[in-house]
Amino acid sequence: MHIIITGTRGIPNHHGGFERFAEEVARRWAAQGHRVEVYNPAGHPFSGDTWQGIKILRKPLPHHILGKFAVLTYDRLCLRDAYCRRPDVILNCGHGNAFFIRKKYPIPVVTLTDGLEWKRAGWHPLVRCFFRQTEKTAVKRSRAVVADHPEIARWLKKKYGISPEIISYGAEIPPKTFFKEPFTPRERLKQYLRDKIENSYGVTLTETLLPGRYFMTITRFVPENNLHIILEGYANAGIPYPLLLIGDPDNRYGKKLLKKYAGMPQVLFTGPVYNKNLLTLFIHYSRGYLHGHSSGGTNPALLEAMAAGGLIAAHDNPFNRYVLGKETLYFSSTGDVSRLLKEWDTYLKKKDVLVRQNQERIRQEYSWEKVAGQYLKLFGTLTGD
């Protein structure tokens, strides 16, 4: 089968959730003998023509000329070129480019929706209106729509009367040997750290992060990820353990938090990190992982935290409860965060049980092999293969 993936910023992942998804499913399809092609922006760090059997196609992403509108230009060029290549199916990640999906065209387009984008508090009202329209257009023009969470599927059915496919994101549990090389945990962390990360925002991570003695989160700096709640709750708790925030704070919300908590040496802003091994180590050796996401389906970072063996406290909402189940620690306010952090020693006694439960959920429900297979089955129903 000839499959083209559009709607991402390229592989290997140097951006976010869609890119991680694309690299994981694409390499599995390629390993099974399918012809897979993925679009990368011209400035992507990876310069090769193929990656793990996947053909890399390049189109310009002219941020320096068009600013934020460059993404629309890039998406338009990618979709137009994809149609010209006449694949069996196009997998389109997100619906921001839905206006470029051709009506009643013989090549089927499968759109993986990106949660409820128009609900995000950080967006300008005009941007939210735009995403409402692109969501509607994607539903009308796509041959099939995929939701990564039952709550998203329920919304799409209620709003548009469709029954989308429900296919989640995935995660991969690291082999036990990953944590049993002849290095101490601290040395393993130091081995994977990069100068770029250490120099970001003037912190020296290797001298601060001791295994089991820091909390952390991996996040986008947007209001619906509740970093303001996590940070205020952490500040009020008065605990001696640092809080590590991995993500890009280069927006209004992020800069506001940077300014407010710059005087707290225990709060460490690292900037974005895309090294999968490094992230796995950070999570595995952390004292606890705080997950604040509250909007938009199954969150890839949450699945990664479950797979890596982190002790998780998550924002209390239907998205997270569906993924984690009843036994996990939950918070809804700064007071909840403070209380949980102060009582964390009690919860550490249950860590082994909670980690086993989470990793079993990954094996049964969220493995990348299962996700890749579900998409191939869907593609087969659309193409007759």
C-alpha atoms as one frame of an Amber mdcrd trajectory, in Angstrom:
protein
   0.000   0.000   0.000   1.232   3.507  -0.827   0.642   5.825   2.156   1.474
   9.532   2.408   1.365  11.419   5.723   0.601  15.154   5.686  -0.039  17.736
   8.401   3.158  17.283  10.422   6.432  19.202  10.782   8.380  16.156   9.741
  10.259  13.155  11.063  12.257  12.244  13.041  10.357  14.205  15.653  11.625
  17.681  16.451   8.266  19.289  17.193   5.489  17.490  19.071   2.748  14.873
  19.275   1.764  14.501  15.618   5.414  14.147  14.645   6.022  11.444  17.224
   2.889   9.673  16.016   3.986   9.925  12.374   7.462   8.525  12.975   6.180
   5.601  15.038   3.417   4.396  12.705   5.327   5.185   9.502   8.389   3.145
  10.419   6.221   0.182  11.346   4.339   0.346   8.053   7.601   0.621   6.129
   9.007  -2.396   7.985   5.977  -4.385   6.792   6.747  -3.531   3.180   4.382
  -0.616   2.605   5.528   2.380   0.582   5.421   5.294   3.034   6.211   8.962
   2.399   6.232  11.836   4.903   6.617  15.572   4.320   9.330  17.542   6.119
   9.808  21.325   6.087  12.869  22.345   4.093  14.631  23.491   7.274  14.108
  20.261   9.216  17.257  19.096  11.089  17.182  15.732   9.301  18.660  16.143
   5.829  18.496  12.576   4.499  16.226  11.348   1.709  15.011   8.331   3.655
  14.559   7.531   7.334  14.065   3.917   8.448  12.664   2.978   5.048  10.402
   6.050   4.783  10.832   8.469   1.887  11.197  12.078   3.021   9.515  14.732
   0.854  10.377  18.392   1.380   8.384  21.586   1.021   9.254  25.138   2.142
   7.972  26.529   5.438   8.690  30.279   4.969   8.324  31.552   8.543  10.695
  34.428   7.826   8.327  35.744   5.142   4.805  34.779   6.208   5.129  34.313
   9.972   2.340  32.159  11.405   0.634  31.957   8.004   3.620  29.986   6.704
   2.112  26.789   8.111  -0.947  27.138   5.865   1.279  27.630   2.831   3.342
  24.590   3.779   0.237  22.448   4.336  -1.246  23.522   1.008   1.946  22.622
  -0.857   2.143  19.252   0.878  -1.448  18.246   0.156  -1.275  19.432  -3.451
   1.889  17.419  -4.022   0.434  14.392  -2.237  -2.523  14.287  -4.620  -0.136
  14.451  -7.592   1.729  11.377  -6.306  -1.519   9.374  -6.366  -1.075   7.253
  -3.224  -3.607   4.695  -2.105  -4.420   6.831   0.941  -3.427  10.143   2.537
  -3.263  10.298   6.335  -3.718  13.934   7.324  -2.718  14.903  10.873  -4.903
  17.698  12.233  -7.624  19.686  10.539  -6.001  23.125  10.271  -5.362  22.412
   6.585  -8.857  21.051   5.862  -9.675  23.736   3.277  -7.038  22.126   1.027
  -8.647  18.669   1.110 -10.301  18.143  -2.273 -14.010  17.392  -2.428 -15.076
  14.008  -3.818 -11.576  13.151  -5.001 -10.835   9.465  -5.717  -7.827   9.351
  -3.354  -9.198   8.868   0.186  -8.056  11.259   2.900  -8.150  10.081   6.517
  -8.035  12.978   8.993  -6.771  12.490  12.529  -8.432  15.298  14.468  -6.414
  17.325  16.975  -8.706  17.301  19.967 -11.041  20.273  20.321  -8.688  22.971
  19.052 -11.323  25.693  19.027 -11.816  25.295  22.795  -8.229  26.158  23.693
  -8.219  29.199  25.969  -4.956  30.537  24.590  -6.332  31.109  21.099  -7.664
  34.450  19.873 -11.448  34.308  19.180 -10.779  34.575  15.435  -8.396  31.626
  15.608 -10.980  29.584  17.504 -13.532  30.453  14.824 -11.058  29.327  12.166
 -10.581  25.957  13.864 -14.335  25.483  14.174 -14.588  25.912  10.417 -11.647
  23.649   9.630 -13.072  20.946  11.898 -16.388  21.157  10.048 -14.644  21.115
   6.666 -12.470  18.134   7.592 -15.550  16.146   8.592 -17.245  16.942   5.272
 -14.298  16.328   2.962 -12.423  13.441   4.583 -13.283   9.891   3.616 -12.789
   8.905   7.256 -12.243  10.822  10.501 -10.215   9.438  13.404 -10.602  10.535
  17.028  -7.891   9.576  19.513 -10.266   9.479  22.489 -13.928   8.464  23.050
 -14.746  11.953  24.394 -13.621  13.474  21.077 -15.627  10.868  19.175 -18.737
  11.672  21.213 -18.361  15.361  20.430 -17.980  14.732  16.684 -20.999  12.441
  16.653 -23.124  14.944  18.580 -22.034  17.912  16.454 -21.876  16.380  12.980
 -23.771  13.104  13.210 -20.763  10.999  12.199 -19.257   7.912  13.795 -15.502
   8.467  13.709 -12.976   5.704  14.115 -11.414   5.692  17.589  -7.680   5.034
  17.370  -5.489   6.299  20.171  -1.873   7.375  20.234   0.694   4.877  21.432
   3.765   4.481  23.604   6.621   2.028  23.946   7.748   0.532  27.242  11.558
   0.640  27.385  13.288  -2.719  27.849  14.545  -3.431  31.351  18.109  -3.455
  30.039  17.717   0.257  29.282  18.022   0.956  33.014  20.629  -1.727  33.806
  23.740  -0.565  31.990  26.909  -0.105  34.111  26.095   3.486  35.026  24.474
   4.987  38.056  21.176   6.775  37.337  22.822  10.158  37.813  25.610   9.277
  35.376  23.041   8.125  32.824  21.303  11.482  33.088  24.582  13.315  32.663
  25.454  11.154  29.669  22.337  12.206  27.764  22.279  15.878  28.654  23.225
  18.308  25.908  24.940  21.667  26.280  21.927  23.250  24.600  19.644  22.025
  27.365  22.005  22.858  30.204  22.480  26.395  28.961  18.780  27.090  28.432
  17.599  29.682  30.942  20.869  29.471  32.873  20.403  26.216  34.773  22.907
  23.399  35.246  20.795  20.278  35.283  23.566  17.786  36.004  24.250  19.360
  39.405  20.594  19.640  40.347  18.745  16.540  39.220  19.392  13.633  41.539
  17.420  10.421  40.911  14.239  10.296  42.944  14.659  13.882  44.150  12.847
  16.022  41.553   9.350  16.430  40.149   8.712  17.108  36.473   6.264  17.653
  33.639   6.463  17.627  29.838   4.058  20.135  28.358   3.041  22.809  25.928
   2.887  26.206  27.601  -0.822  26.909  27.116  -3.468  27.736  29.759  -5.434
  24.496  29.364  -2.367  22.533  30.451  -2.714  24.159  33.881   0.923  24.990
  34.520  -0.175  27.998  36.565  -1.992  25.615  38.927   0.964  23.234  39.115
   3.507  26.004  39.708   1.469  27.827  42.345   0.691  24.573  44.132   4.353
  23.616  44.028   5.441  27.023  45.358   2.936  26.808  48.219   3.984  23.273
  49.163   7.460  24.389  50.244   9.075  21.056  49.447  12.876  20.708  48.952
  12.652  18.949  45.581  13.105  20.851  42.275  10.372  21.010  39.630  11.539
  20.417  36.056   9.404  21.849  33.229  10.183  20.501  29.750   8.609  22.498
  26.929   8.908  25.711  24.968   7.796  28.759  27.033   8.249  31.173  24.131
   4.711  32.591  24.103   2.707  35.046  26.197   1.564  32.457  28.729   5.015
  30.896  29.041   6.802  34.221  29.402   4.360  35.248  32.129   5.203  32.105
  34.093   8.928  32.574  33.468   8.760  36.093  34.858   6.715  35.094  37.895
   8.875  32.122  38.911  12.306  33.312  37.741  13.241  34.020  41.357  12.672
  30.415  42.425  15.885  28.447  41.774  13.978  25.226  42.384  11.809  25.786
  39.277  13.800  24.683  36.211  12.657  25.664  32.711  14.667  23.557  30.229
  13.052  24.447  26.927  11.931  21.671  24.553  13.653  18.273  24.585  13.104
  15.746  21.768  15.650  13.071  22.708  13.400  10.124  23.505  15.995   8.344
  25.645  16.649  11.456  27.688  12.939  12.006  28.317  12.513   8.378  29.355
  15.346   8.728  31.858  13.960  11.976  33.259  10.549  10.380  33.819  11.802
   7.054  35.138  14.119   8.597  37.731  11.777  11.391  38.795  10.117  11.510
  42.184   6.818  12.260  40.472   5.300  13.367  37.167   2.649  16.124  37.208
   0.318  16.048  34.211  -1.840  19.132  33.754  -3.406  18.601  30.320  -7.160
  19.116  30.366  -8.196  19.515  26.716  -7.808  17.426  23.623  -8.093  13.669
  23.810  -5.359  11.161  24.590  -2.178  13.037  25.408   1.062  11.531  24.032
   3.169  12.864  26.918   0.888  11.107  29.408   1.309   7.790  27.598   5.090
   8.285  27.579   5.054   8.932  31.335   3.039   5.758  31.898   5.383   3.696
  29.729   8.551   5.069  31.360   7.394   4.135  34.853   6.665   7.532  36.357
   4.486   8.035  39.435   1.782  10.271  37.974  -0.545  12.887  39.422  -2.905
  14.163  36.723  -5.453  16.923  36.274  -8.895  15.506  37.012 -10.889  15.430
  33.761 -12.598  12.778  31.578  -9.686  12.606  29.110  -7.130  11.677  31.760
  -9.451   9.440  33.768 -10.219   7.333  30.691  -6.510   6.743  30.063  -5.322
   6.323  33.662  -8.308   4.788  35.428  -9.510   5.284  39.002  -6.407   4.461
  41.010  -4.233   7.373  39.867  -3.612  10.547  41.874  -5.656  13.513  40.629
  -5.764  17.254  41.245  -8.073  20.107  40.278  -6.670  23.106  42.179  -3.490
  24.601  43.607  -4.566  23.286  46.994  -4.777  19.765  45.598  -1.281  20.061
  44.130   0.179  21.325  47.412  -1.491  18.564  49.411  -0.321  15.835  47.036
   3.269  17.072  47.064   3.379  17.302  50.853   2.002  13.752  51.169   4.091
  12.287  48.327   6.058   9.906  50.576   2.795   8.076  51.244   2.092   7.648
  47.540   5.621   6.422  46.806   4.764   3.290  48.779   2.181   2.488  46.081
   4.438   3.358  43.147   5.296  -0.188  42.074   1.628  -1.193  41.925   0.572
   1.947  40.042   3.446   1.671  37.559   2.615  -1.984  36.820  -1.020  -1.046
  36.217  -0.088   1.788  33.873   2.403  -0.266  31.891  -0.107  -3.074  31.491
  -2.586  -0.541  30.063   0.100   0.528  27.596   0.683  -3.082  26.521  -3.002
  -3.846  26.122  -4.453  -0.593  24.790  -1.741   1.832  23.696   1.072  -0.081
  22.004   2.343   1.425  18.745   1.963  -1.972  17.083  -1.741  -1.958  17.875
  -2.145   1.647  16.697  -0.315   1.024  13.412  -2.390  -2.097  12.790  -5.679
  -0.289  13.417  -4.791   2.343  10.828  -3.828  -0.279   8.244  -7.157  -2.015
   8.811  -8.977   1.294   8.278  -6.970   2.041   5.127  -7.826  -1.415   3.808
 -11.560  -0.810   4.172 -11.222   2.437   2.204  -9.061   1.054  -0.596 -10.472
  -2.453  -0.834  -7.116  -4.048   0.011
